[in-house]
Protein backbone atom coordinates (compact mmCIF):
# COMPACT_ATOMS: atom_id res chain seq x y z
CA UNK A 1 0.00 0.00 0.00
CA UNK A 2 2.74 2.33 0.77
CA UNK A 3 4.20 1.60 -2.60
CA UNK A 4 0.82 2.25 -4.17
CA UNK A 5 0.47 5.52 -2.35
CA UNK A 6 3.93 6.44 -3.49
CA UNK A 7 2.97 5.66 -7.06
CA UNK A 8 -0.26 7.64 -6.80
CA UNK A 9 1.49 10.56 -5.18
CA UNK A 10 4.09 10.44 -7.92
CA UNK A 11 1.40 10.32 -10.56
CA UNK A 12 -0.43 13.22 -8.90
CA UNK A 13 2.71 15.28 -8.98
CA UNK A 14 3.13 14.48 -12.63
CA UNK A 15 -0.48 15.41 -13.32
CA UNK A 16 0.02 18.72 -11.57
CA UNK A 17 3.10 19.33 -13.67
CA UNK A 18 1.19 18.42 -16.81
CA UNK A 19 -1.74 20.62 -15.84
CA UNK A 20 0.67 23.44 -15.14
CA UNK A 21 2.36 22.87 -18.45
CA UNK A 22 -1.01 22.77 -20.23
CA UNK A 23 -2.05 25.98 -18.47
CA UNK A 24 1.17 27.62 -19.47
CA UNK A 25 0.73 26.35 -23.04
CA UNK A 26 -2.75 27.76 -23.08
CA UNK A 27 -1.39 31.08 -21.95
CA UNK A 28 1.27 30.93 -24.65
CA UNK A 29 -1.36 29.95 -27.24
CA UNK A 30 -3.63 32.72 -26.07
CA UNK A 31 -0.78 35.21 -26.23
CA UNK A 32 0.20 33.90 -29.62
CA UNK A 33 -3.41 34.21 -30.75
CA UNK A 34 -3.52 37.81 -29.60
CA UNK A 35 -0.20 38.45 -31.31
CA UNK A 36 -1.48 36.81 -34.49
CA UNK A 37 -4.65 38.86 -34.26
CA UNK A 38 -2.64 42.02 -33.85
CA UNK A 39 -0.39 41.02 -36.73
CA UNK A 40 -3.41 40.16 -38.86
CA UNK A 41 -4.90 43.53 -38.01
CA UNK A 42 -1.59 45.18 -38.89
CA UNK A 43 -1.46 43.16 -42.11
CA UNK A 44 -5.02 44.26 -42.87
CA UNK A 45 -4.10 47.87 -42.28
CA UNK A 46 -1.00 47.44 -44.41
CA UNK A 47 -3.08 45.86 -47.17
CA UNK A 48 -5.52 48.76 -46.97
CA UNK A 49 -2.60 51.19 -47.08
CA UNK A 50 -1.08 49.29 -50.00
CA UNK A 51 -4.47 49.27 -51.76
CA UNK A 52 -4.82 53.00 -51.15
CA UNK A 53 -1.29 53.57 -52.41
CA UNK A 54 -1.99 51.38 -55.44
CA UNK A 55 -5.07 53.45 -56.19
CA UNK A 56 -3.00 56.64 -55.77
CA UNK A 57 -0.28 55.23 -58.01
CA UNK A 58 -2.92 54.22 -60.56
CA UNK A 59 -4.37 57.74 -60.45
CA UNK A 60 -0.89 59.23 -60.81
CA UNK A 61 -0.17 56.91 -63.73
CA UNK A 62 -3.46 58.00 -65.33
CA UNK A 63 -2.50 61.64 -64.79
CA UNK A 64 0.96 60.96 -66.22
CA UNK A 65 -0.58 59.29 -69.29
CA UNK A 66 -2.93 62.26 -69.66
CA UNK A 67 0.01 64.65 -69.33
CA UNK A 68 2.00 62.57 -71.80
CA UNK A 69 -0.89 62.84 -74.27
CA UNK A 70 -1.05 66.60 -73.64
CA UNK A 71 2.71 66.92 -74.07
CA UNK A 72 2.55 64.87 -77.27
CA UNK A 73 -0.28 67.10 -78.55
CA UNK A 74 1.70 70.23 -77.64
CA UNK A 75 4.77 68.81 -79.38
CA UNK A 76 2.67 68.19 -82.49
CA UNK A 77 1.37 71.76 -82.32
CA UNK A 78 4.90 73.09 -81.83
CA UNK A 79 6.15 71.04 -84.78
CA UNK A 80 3.24 72.34 -86.86
CA UNK A 81 4.07 75.90 -85.81
CA UNK A 82 7.74 75.29 -86.57
CA UNK A 83 6.80 74.09 -90.06
CA UNK A 84 4.59 77.16 -90.49
CA UNK A 85 7.39 79.44 -89.28
CA UNK A 86 9.84 77.71 -91.61
CA UNK A 87 7.40 78.17 -94.50
CA UNK A 88 6.92 81.84 -93.58
CA UNK A 89 10.69 82.31 -93.39
CA UNK A 90 11.00 80.76 -96.84
CA UNK A 91 8.29 83.11 -98.14
CA UNK A 92 9.97 86.09 -96.47
CA UNK A 93 13.33 85.11 -97.97
CA UNK A 94 11.66 84.77 -101.37
CA UNK A 95 10.01 88.19 -100.95
CA UNK A 96 13.31 89.68 -99.81
CA UNK A 97 15.00 88.27 -102.91
CA UNK A 98 12.18 89.67 -105.05
CA UNK A 99 12.40 93.06 -103.29
CA UNK A 100 16.18 93.04 -103.73
CA UNK A 101 15.71 92.20 -107.41
CA UNK A 102 13.12 94.97 -107.79
CA UNK A 103 15.38 97.43 -105.96
CA UNK A 104 18.25 96.47 -108.24
CA UNK A 105 15.94 96.87 -111.21
CA UNK A 106 14.75 100.27 -109.95
CA UNK A 107 18.32 101.38 -109.32
CA UNK A 108 19.33 100.16 -112.78
CA UNK A 109 16.36 101.97 -114.36
CA UNK A 110 17.22 105.07 -112.30
CA UNK A 111 20.80 104.92 -113.53
CA UNK A 112 19.53 104.42 -117.08
CA UNK A 113 17.17 107.41 -116.75
CA UNK A 114 19.97 109.52 -115.27
CA UNK A 115 22.23 108.38 -118.08
CA UNK A 116 19.50 109.15 -120.60
CA UNK A 117 18.96 112.60 -119.03
CA UNK A 118 22.71 113.19 -119.06
CA UNK A 119 22.91 112.07 -122.68
CA UNK A 120 19.89 114.24 -123.56
CA UNK A 121 21.46 117.24 -121.80
CA UNK A 122 24.74 116.57 -123.56
CA UNK A 123 22.88 116.22 -126.84
CA UNK A 124 21.02 119.49 -126.22
CA UNK A 125 24.26 121.26 -125.34
CA UNK A 126 25.92 119.76 -128.41
CA UNK A 127 23.01 120.75 -130.61
CA UNK A 128 23.10 124.22 -129.07
CA UNK A 129 26.80 124.47 -129.88
CA UNK A 130 26.12 123.23 -133.39
CA UNK A 131 23.22 125.67 -133.66
CA UNK A 132 25.40 128.58 -132.59
CA UNK A 133 28.05 127.41 -135.03
CA UNK A 134 25.47 127.27 -137.83
CA UNK A 135 24.87 130.85 -138.99
CA UNK A 136 21.95 131.75 -141.21
CA UNK A 137 22.97 133.21 -144.52
CA UNK A 138 20.48 134.08 -147.24
CA UNK A 139 22.05 134.66 -150.61
CA UNK A 140 20.67 135.66 -154.02
CA UNK A 141 22.26 134.80 -157.32
CA UNK A 142 22.78 138.05 -159.22
CA UNK A 143 24.39 136.27 -162.14
CA UNK A 144 23.21 133.42 -164.27
CA UNK A 145 23.11 129.69 -163.90
CA UNK A 146 26.30 129.36 -165.94
CA UNK A 147 28.03 132.32 -164.27
CA UNK A 148 26.55 132.65 -160.73
CA UNK A 149 27.21 135.77 -158.66
CA UNK A 150 25.91 135.29 -155.11
CA UNK A 151 24.97 138.29 -152.96
CA UNK A 152 24.57 137.91 -149.15
CA UNK A 153 21.28 139.47 -148.08
CA UNK A 154 20.87 137.99 -144.50
CA UNK A 155 23.78 137.34 -142.14
CA UNK A 156 22.51 135.92 -138.77
CA UNK A 157 25.15 134.23 -136.57
CA UNK A 158 23.12 133.29 -133.46
CA UNK A 159 21.76 130.10 -134.93
CA UNK A 160 18.11 129.03 -134.92
CA UNK A 161 15.80 126.16 -134.05
CA UNK A 162 13.53 126.78 -137.01
CA UNK A 163 13.67 128.85 -140.19
CA UNK A 164 10.72 129.79 -142.37
CA UNK A 165 10.36 132.04 -145.43
CA UNK A 166 7.09 133.95 -145.41
CA UNK A 167 4.98 135.10 -148.35
CA UNK A 168 5.90 138.04 -150.58
CA UNK A 169 5.52 141.44 -149.01
CA UNK A 170 5.08 143.36 -152.22
CA UNK A 171 5.35 143.21 -155.96
CA UNK A 172 9.11 143.74 -155.71
CA UNK A 173 9.51 140.20 -154.47
CA UNK A 174 10.53 141.10 -150.93
CA UNK A 175 9.82 138.33 -148.37
CA UNK A 176 9.53 137.87 -144.63
CA UNK A 177 11.99 135.58 -142.81
CA UNK A 178 10.94 134.00 -139.48
CA UNK A 179 13.74 132.67 -137.23
CA UNK A 180 12.78 130.73 -134.10
CA UNK A 181 15.34 130.69 -131.27
CA UNK A 182 14.27 128.78 -128.13
CA UNK A 183 10.91 130.34 -127.16
CA UNK A 184 11.43 133.53 -129.21
CA UNK A 185 10.58 134.22 -132.83
CA UNK A 186 12.39 136.94 -134.78
CA UNK A 187 10.91 138.44 -137.93
CA UNK A 188 13.08 139.86 -140.71
CA UNK A 189 12.08 141.63 -143.92
CA UNK A 190 14.18 140.51 -146.83
CA UNK A 191 14.46 143.78 -148.71
CA UNK A 192 16.44 143.04 -151.85
CA UNK A 193 18.86 145.55 -153.28
CA UNK A 194 17.55 147.51 -156.22
CA UNK A 195 20.30 146.12 -158.40
CA UNK A 196 18.68 142.69 -158.24
CA UNK A 197 16.42 142.48 -161.23
CA UNK A 198 12.78 141.56 -161.24
CA UNK A 199 13.54 138.25 -162.90
CA UNK A 200 15.82 137.23 -160.06
CA UNK A 201 13.35 138.46 -157.44
CA UNK A 202 10.77 135.97 -158.63
CA UNK A 203 13.23 133.11 -158.03
CA UNK A 204 13.53 133.61 -154.22
CA UNK A 205 14.40 131.81 -152.05
CA UNK A 206 17.58 130.62 -153.73
CA UNK A 207 20.22 128.53 -151.95
CA UNK A 208 23.71 128.16 -153.40
CA UNK A 209 25.30 124.77 -153.92
CA UNK A 210 28.43 125.83 -152.00
CA UNK A 211 27.97 127.81 -148.80
CA UNK A 212 30.26 130.49 -147.41
CA UNK A 213 33.27 129.74 -145.19
CA UNK A 214 31.40 130.52 -141.96
CA UNK A 215 29.16 127.45 -142.38
PDB file of C-alpha atoms in Angstrom:
ATOM      1  CA  UNK A   1       0.000   0.000   0.000  1.00  0.00           C
ATOM      2  CA  UNK A   2       2.740   2.330   0.770  1.00  0.00           C
ATOM      3  CA  UNK A   3       4.198   1.603  -2.596  1.00  0.00           C
ATOM      4  CA  UNK A   4       0.818   2.247  -4.170  1.00  0.00           C
ATOM      5  CA  UNK A   5       0.465   5.522  -2.346  1.00  0.00           C
ATOM      6  CA  UNK A   6       3.932   6.438  -3.489  1.00  0.00           C
ATOM      7  CA  UNK A   7       2.975   5.662  -7.061  1.00  0.00           C
ATOM      8  CA  UNK A   8      -0.264   7.640  -6.798  1.00  0.00           C
ATOM      9  CA  UNK A   9       1.489  10.562  -5.179  1.00  0.00           C
ATOM     10  CA  UNK A  10       4.093  10.440  -7.919  1.00  0.00           C
ATOM     11  CA  UNK A  11       1.395  10.323 -10.560  1.00  0.00           C
ATOM     12  CA  UNK A  12      -0.432  13.219  -8.897  1.00  0.00           C
ATOM     13  CA  UNK A  13       2.714  15.283  -8.979  1.00  0.00           C
ATOM     14  CA  UNK A  14       3.127  14.475 -12.628  1.00  0.00           C
ATOM     15  CA  UNK A  15      -0.476  15.408 -13.323  1.00  0.00           C
ATOM     16  CA  UNK A  16       0.017  18.722 -11.571  1.00  0.00           C
ATOM     17  CA  UNK A  17       3.101  19.330 -13.666  1.00  0.00           C
ATOM     18  CA  UNK A  18       1.185  18.416 -16.806  1.00  0.00           C
ATOM     19  CA  UNK A  19      -1.739  20.623 -15.844  1.00  0.00           C
ATOM     20  CA  UNK A  20       0.667  23.438 -15.138  1.00  0.00           C
ATOM     21  CA  UNK A  21       2.362  22.875 -18.451  1.00  0.00           C
ATOM     22  CA  UNK A  22      -1.013  22.769 -20.226  1.00  0.00           C
ATOM     23  CA  UNK A  23      -2.050  25.977 -18.471  1.00  0.00           C
ATOM     24  CA  UNK A  24       1.171  27.625 -19.474  1.00  0.00           C
ATOM     25  CA  UNK A  25       0.729  26.354 -23.037  1.00  0.00           C
ATOM     26  CA  UNK A  26      -2.755  27.758 -23.078  1.00  0.00           C
ATOM     27  CA  UNK A  27      -1.392  31.082 -21.947  1.00  0.00           C
ATOM     28  CA  UNK A  28       1.266  30.932 -24.653  1.00  0.00           C
ATOM     29  CA  UNK A  29      -1.361  29.951 -27.240  1.00  0.00           C
ATOM     30  CA  UNK A  30      -3.633  32.720 -26.067  1.00  0.00           C
ATOM     31  CA  UNK A  31      -0.778  35.212 -26.228  1.00  0.00           C
ATOM     32  CA  UNK A  32       0.201  33.904 -29.624  1.00  0.00           C
ATOM     33  CA  UNK A  33      -3.411  34.213 -30.753  1.00  0.00           C
ATOM     34  CA  UNK A  34      -3.522  37.807 -29.599  1.00  0.00           C
ATOM     35  CA  UNK A  35      -0.200  38.452 -31.314  1.00  0.00           C
ATOM     36  CA  UNK A  36      -1.478  36.806 -34.493  1.00  0.00           C
ATOM     37  CA  UNK A  37      -4.648  38.861 -34.261  1.00  0.00           C
ATOM     38  CA  UNK A  38      -2.639  42.021 -33.848  1.00  0.00           C
ATOM     39  CA  UNK A  39      -0.390  41.020 -36.735  1.00  0.00           C
ATOM     40  CA  UNK A  40      -3.407  40.155 -38.856  1.00  0.00           C
ATOM     41  CA  UNK A  41      -4.903  43.525 -38.010  1.00  0.00           C
ATOM     42  CA  UNK A  42      -1.586  45.176 -38.894  1.00  0.00           C
ATOM     43  CA  UNK A  43      -1.460  43.163 -42.112  1.00  0.00           C
ATOM     44  CA  UNK A  44      -5.023  44.259 -42.867  1.00  0.00           C
ATOM     45  CA  UNK A  45      -4.102  47.867 -42.278  1.00  0.00           C
ATOM     46  CA  UNK A  46      -1.000  47.437 -44.409  1.00  0.00           C
ATOM     47  CA  UNK A  47      -3.085  45.858 -47.169  1.00  0.00           C
ATOM     48  CA  UNK A  48      -5.521  48.763 -46.969  1.00  0.00           C
ATOM     49  CA  UNK A  49      -2.601  51.191 -47.080  1.00  0.00           C
ATOM     50  CA  UNK A  50      -1.083  49.295 -50.000  1.00  0.00           C
ATOM     51  CA  UNK A  51      -4.468  49.270 -51.762  1.00  0.00           C
ATOM     52  CA  UNK A  52      -4.815  53.004 -51.153  1.00  0.00           C
ATOM     53  CA  UNK A  53      -1.290  53.575 -52.411  1.00  0.00           C
ATOM     54  CA  UNK A  54      -1.988  51.379 -55.441  1.00  0.00           C
ATOM     55  CA  UNK A  55      -5.067  53.455 -56.188  1.00  0.00           C
ATOM     56  CA  UNK A  56      -2.999  56.645 -55.768  1.00  0.00           C
ATOM     57  CA  UNK A  57      -0.281  55.231 -58.006  1.00  0.00           C
ATOM     58  CA  UNK A  58      -2.919  54.218 -60.557  1.00  0.00           C
ATOM     59  CA  UNK A  59      -4.369  57.737 -60.448  1.00  0.00           C
ATOM     60  CA  UNK A  60      -0.887  59.234 -60.807  1.00  0.00           C
ATOM     61  CA  UNK A  61      -0.168  56.909 -63.731  1.00  0.00           C
ATOM     62  CA  UNK A  62      -3.456  58.000 -65.327  1.00  0.00           C
ATOM     63  CA  UNK A  63      -2.495  61.642 -64.790  1.00  0.00           C
ATOM     64  CA  UNK A  64       0.959  60.958 -66.220  1.00  0.00           C
ATOM     65  CA  UNK A  65      -0.585  59.285 -69.286  1.00  0.00           C
ATOM     66  CA  UNK A  66      -2.927  62.257 -69.663  1.00  0.00           C
ATOM     67  CA  UNK A  67       0.014  64.645 -69.327  1.00  0.00           C
ATOM     68  CA  UNK A  68       2.003  62.569 -71.804  1.00  0.00           C
ATOM     69  CA  UNK A  69      -0.887  62.842 -74.272  1.00  0.00           C
ATOM     70  CA  UNK A  70      -1.051  66.603 -73.641  1.00  0.00           C
ATOM     71  CA  UNK A  71       2.709  66.924 -74.072  1.00  0.00           C
ATOM     72  CA  UNK A  72       2.548  64.873 -77.270  1.00  0.00           C
ATOM     73  CA  UNK A  73      -0.279  67.099 -78.549  1.00  0.00           C
ATOM     74  CA  UNK A  74       1.701  70.227 -77.642  1.00  0.00           C
ATOM     75  CA  UNK A  75       4.773  68.810 -79.382  1.00  0.00           C
ATOM     76  CA  UNK A  76       2.667  68.188 -82.490  1.00  0.00           C
ATOM     77  CA  UNK A  77       1.373  71.762 -82.320  1.00  0.00           C
ATOM     78  CA  UNK A  78       4.903  73.093 -81.833  1.00  0.00           C
ATOM     79  CA  UNK A  79       6.149  71.040 -84.777  1.00  0.00           C
ATOM     80  CA  UNK A  80       3.244  72.341 -86.862  1.00  0.00           C
ATOM     81  CA  UNK A  81       4.070  75.902 -85.805  1.00  0.00           C
ATOM     82  CA  UNK A  82       7.742  75.293 -86.572  1.00  0.00           C
ATOM     83  CA  UNK A  83       6.800  74.089 -90.063  1.00  0.00           C
ATOM     84  CA  UNK A  84       4.586  77.157 -90.486  1.00  0.00           C
ATOM     85  CA  UNK A  85       7.391  79.437 -89.277  1.00  0.00           C
ATOM     86  CA  UNK A  86       9.845  77.714 -91.610  1.00  0.00           C
ATOM     87  CA  UNK A  87       7.396  78.174 -94.498  1.00  0.00           C
ATOM     88  CA  UNK A  88       6.917  81.838 -93.583  1.00  0.00           C
ATOM     89  CA  UNK A  89      10.688  82.306 -93.386  1.00  0.00           C
ATOM     90  CA  UNK A  90      11.004  80.758 -96.835  1.00  0.00           C
ATOM     91  CA  UNK A  91       8.294  83.114 -98.141  1.00  0.00           C
ATOM     92  CA  UNK A  92       9.973  86.092 -96.465  1.00  0.00           C
ATOM     93  CA  UNK A  93      13.332  85.113 -97.965  1.00  0.00           C
ATOM     94  CA  UNK A  94      11.662  84.766-101.366  1.00  0.00           C
ATOM     95  CA  UNK A  95      10.006  88.189-100.947  1.00  0.00           C
ATOM     96  CA  UNK A  96      13.311  89.680 -99.809  1.00  0.00           C
ATOM     97  CA  UNK A  97      15.001  88.273-102.907  1.00  0.00           C
ATOM     98  CA  UNK A  98      12.176  89.668-105.054  1.00  0.00           C
ATOM     99  CA  UNK A  99      12.401  93.060-103.294  1.00  0.00           C
ATOM    100  CA  UNK A 100      16.179  93.039-103.735  1.00  0.00           C
ATOM    101  CA  UNK A 101      15.711  92.197-107.405  1.00  0.00           C
ATOM    102  CA  UNK A 102      13.122  94.967-107.789  1.00  0.00           C
ATOM    103  CA  UNK A 103      15.378  97.429-105.956  1.00  0.00           C
ATOM    104  CA  UNK A 104      18.254  96.469-108.238  1.00  0.00           C
ATOM    105  CA  UNK A 105      15.943  96.865-111.213  1.00  0.00           C
ATOM    106  CA  UNK A 106      14.747 100.266-109.954  1.00  0.00           C
ATOM    107  CA  UNK A 107      18.323 101.383-109.318  1.00  0.00           C
ATOM    108  CA  UNK A 108      19.330 100.163-112.776  1.00  0.00           C
ATOM    109  CA  UNK A 109      16.361 101.971-114.357  1.00  0.00           C
ATOM    110  CA  UNK A 110      17.219 105.073-112.299  1.00  0.00           C
ATOM    111  CA  UNK A 111      20.799 104.922-113.533  1.00  0.00           C
ATOM    112  CA  UNK A 112      19.526 104.416-117.077  1.00  0.00           C
ATOM    113  CA  UNK A 113      17.175 107.411-116.746  1.00  0.00           C
ATOM    114  CA  UNK A 114      19.971 109.520-115.271  1.00  0.00           C
ATOM    115  CA  UNK A 115      22.233 108.378-118.077  1.00  0.00           C
ATOM    116  CA  UNK A 116      19.497 109.150-120.602  1.00  0.00           C
ATOM    117  CA  UNK A 117      18.958 112.598-119.034  1.00  0.00           C
ATOM    118  CA  UNK A 118      22.714 113.191-119.062  1.00  0.00           C
ATOM    119  CA  UNK A 119      22.906 112.072-122.684  1.00  0.00           C
ATOM    120  CA  UNK A 120      19.891 114.240-123.562  1.00  0.00           C
ATOM    121  CA  UNK A 121      21.458 117.235-121.802  1.00  0.00           C
ATOM    122  CA  UNK A 122      24.744 116.575-123.559  1.00  0.00           C
ATOM    123  CA  UNK A 123      22.880 116.220-126.842  1.00  0.00           C
ATOM    124  CA  UNK A 124      21.022 119.488-126.224  1.00  0.00           C
ATOM    125  CA  UNK A 125      24.261 121.260-125.342  1.00  0.00           C
ATOM    126  CA  UNK A 126      25.918 119.765-128.413  1.00  0.00           C
ATOM    127  CA  UNK A 127      23.006 120.754-130.612  1.00  0.00           C
ATOM    128  CA  UNK A 128      23.098 124.217-129.073  1.00  0.00           C
ATOM    129  CA  UNK A 129      26.804 124.471-129.876  1.00  0.00           C
ATOM    130  CA  UNK A 130      26.124 123.235-133.392  1.00  0.00           C
ATOM    131  CA  UNK A 131      23.220 125.668-133.662  1.00  0.00           C
ATOM    132  CA  UNK A 132      25.397 128.582-132.588  1.00  0.00           C
ATOM    133  CA  UNK A 133      28.049 127.405-135.030  1.00  0.00           C
ATOM    134  CA  UNK A 134      25.472 127.269-137.832  1.00  0.00           C
ATOM    135  CA  UNK A 135      24.873 130.853-138.990  1.00  0.00           C
ATOM    136  CA  UNK A 136      21.952 131.754-141.211  1.00  0.00           C
ATOM    137  CA  UNK A 137      22.973 133.205-144.525  1.00  0.00           C
ATOM    138  CA  UNK A 138      20.481 134.075-147.243  1.00  0.00           C
ATOM    139  CA  UNK A 139      22.050 134.657-150.608  1.00  0.00           C
ATOM    140  CA  UNK A 140      20.665 135.659-154.022  1.00  0.00           C
ATOM    141  CA  UNK A 141      22.260 134.798-157.324  1.00  0.00           C
ATOM    142  CA  UNK A 142      22.776 138.050-159.221  1.00  0.00           C
ATOM    143  CA  UNK A 143      24.387 136.269-162.139  1.00  0.00           C
ATOM    144  CA  UNK A 144      23.206 133.424-164.271  1.00  0.00           C
ATOM    145  CA  UNK A 145      23.107 129.690-163.903  1.00  0.00           C
ATOM    146  CA  UNK A 146      26.301 129.359-165.937  1.00  0.00           C
ATOM    147  CA  UNK A 147      28.032 132.323-164.274  1.00  0.00           C
ATOM    148  CA  UNK A 148      26.555 132.651-160.727  1.00  0.00           C
ATOM    149  CA  UNK A 149      27.210 135.773-158.665  1.00  0.00           C
ATOM    150  CA  UNK A 150      25.913 135.294-155.111  1.00  0.00           C
ATOM    151  CA  UNK A 151      24.973 138.287-152.961  1.00  0.00           C
ATOM    152  CA  UNK A 152      24.573 137.913-149.152  1.00  0.00           C
ATOM    153  CA  UNK A 153      21.278 139.473-148.084  1.00  0.00           C
ATOM    154  CA  UNK A 154      20.869 137.989-144.503  1.00  0.00           C
ATOM    155  CA  UNK A 155      23.776 137.339-142.142  1.00  0.00           C
ATOM    156  CA  UNK A 156      22.511 135.921-138.770  1.00  0.00           C
ATOM    157  CA  UNK A 157      25.147 134.231-136.565  1.00  0.00           C
ATOM    158  CA  UNK A 158      23.116 133.289-133.459  1.00  0.00           C
ATOM    159  CA  UNK A 159      21.755 130.104-134.935  1.00  0.00           C
ATOM    160  CA  UNK A 160      18.105 129.029-134.918  1.00  0.00           C
ATOM    161  CA  UNK A 161      15.802 126.162-134.054  1.00  0.00           C
ATOM    162  CA  UNK A 162      13.531 126.779-137.009  1.00  0.00           C
ATOM    163  CA  UNK A 163      13.673 128.850-140.191  1.00  0.00           C
ATOM    164  CA  UNK A 164      10.718 129.786-142.365  1.00  0.00           C
ATOM    165  CA  UNK A 165      10.358 132.040-145.435  1.00  0.00           C
ATOM    166  CA  UNK A 166       7.095 133.949-145.405  1.00  0.00           C
ATOM    167  CA  UNK A 167       4.979 135.099-148.350  1.00  0.00           C
ATOM    168  CA  UNK A 168       5.902 138.036-150.581  1.00  0.00           C
ATOM    169  CA  UNK A 169       5.524 141.441-149.011  1.00  0.00           C
ATOM    170  CA  UNK A 170       5.077 143.361-152.221  1.00  0.00           C
ATOM    171  CA  UNK A 171       5.352 143.212-155.963  1.00  0.00           C
ATOM    172  CA  UNK A 172       9.115 143.745-155.714  1.00  0.00           C
ATOM    173  CA  UNK A 173       9.512 140.204-154.468  1.00  0.00           C
ATOM    174  CA  UNK A 174      10.532 141.105-150.926  1.00  0.00           C
ATOM    175  CA  UNK A 175       9.818 138.331-148.368  1.00  0.00           C
ATOM    176  CA  UNK A 176       9.530 137.868-144.629  1.00  0.00           C
ATOM    177  CA  UNK A 177      11.985 135.580-142.809  1.00  0.00           C
ATOM    178  CA  UNK A 178      10.941 134.001-139.481  1.00  0.00           C
ATOM    179  CA  UNK A 179      13.742 132.673-137.230  1.00  0.00           C
ATOM    180  CA  UNK A 180      12.782 130.728-134.100  1.00  0.00           C
ATOM    181  CA  UNK A 181      15.335 130.689-131.267  1.00  0.00           C
ATOM    182  CA  UNK A 182      14.271 128.781-128.133  1.00  0.00           C
ATOM    183  CA  UNK A 183      10.909 130.336-127.163  1.00  0.00           C
ATOM    184  CA  UNK A 184      11.427 133.525-129.214  1.00  0.00           C
ATOM    185  CA  UNK A 185      10.576 134.225-132.834  1.00  0.00           C
ATOM    186  CA  UNK A 186      12.391 136.939-134.785  1.00  0.00           C
ATOM    187  CA  UNK A 187      10.914 138.439-137.927  1.00  0.00           C
ATOM    188  CA  UNK A 188      13.078 139.861-140.711  1.00  0.00           C
ATOM    189  CA  UNK A 189      12.081 141.635-143.919  1.00  0.00           C
ATOM    190  CA  UNK A 190      14.178 140.510-146.829  1.00  0.00           C
ATOM    191  CA  UNK A 191      14.457 143.775-148.713  1.00  0.00           C
ATOM    192  CA  UNK A 192      16.439 143.043-151.847  1.00  0.00           C
ATOM    193  CA  UNK A 193      18.858 145.546-153.283  1.00  0.00           C
ATOM    194  CA  UNK A 194      17.549 147.511-156.224  1.00  0.00           C
ATOM    195  CA  UNK A 195      20.301 146.122-158.398  1.00  0.00           C
ATOM    196  CA  UNK A 196      18.677 142.686-158.244  1.00  0.00           C
ATOM    197  CA  UNK A 197      16.424 142.481-161.233  1.00  0.00           C
ATOM    198  CA  UNK A 198      12.779 141.565-161.239  1.00  0.00           C
ATOM    199  CA  UNK A 199      13.535 138.248-162.904  1.00  0.00           C
ATOM    200  CA  UNK A 200      15.819 137.230-160.058  1.00  0.00           C
ATOM    201  CA  UNK A 201      13.347 138.463-157.443  1.00  0.00           C
ATOM    202  CA  UNK A 202      10.768 135.967-158.634  1.00  0.00           C
ATOM    203  CA  UNK A 203      13.228 133.114-158.028  1.00  0.00           C
ATOM    204  CA  UNK A 204      13.525 133.610-154.219  1.00  0.00           C
ATOM    205  CA  UNK A 205      14.405 131.810-152.048  1.00  0.00           C
ATOM    206  CA  UNK A 206      17.584 130.624-153.727  1.00  0.00           C
ATOM    207  CA  UNK A 207      20.218 128.529-151.949  1.00  0.00           C
ATOM    208  CA  UNK A 208      23.709 128.156-153.400  1.00  0.00           C
ATOM    209  CA  UNK A 209      25.304 124.772-153.916  1.00  0.00           C
ATOM    210  CA  UNK A 210      28.427 125.828-152.004  1.00  0.00           C
ATOM    211  CA  UNK A 211      27.967 127.813-148.804  1.00  0.00           C
ATOM    212  CA  UNK A 212      30.255 130.490-147.412  1.00  0.00           C
ATOM    213  CA  UNK A 213      33.272 129.743-145.194  1.00  0.00           C
ATOM    214  CA  UNK A 214      31.404 130.520-141.955  1.00  0.00           C
ATOM    215  CA  UNK A 215      29.156 127.447-142.375  1.00  0.00           C
TER     216      UNK A 215
END
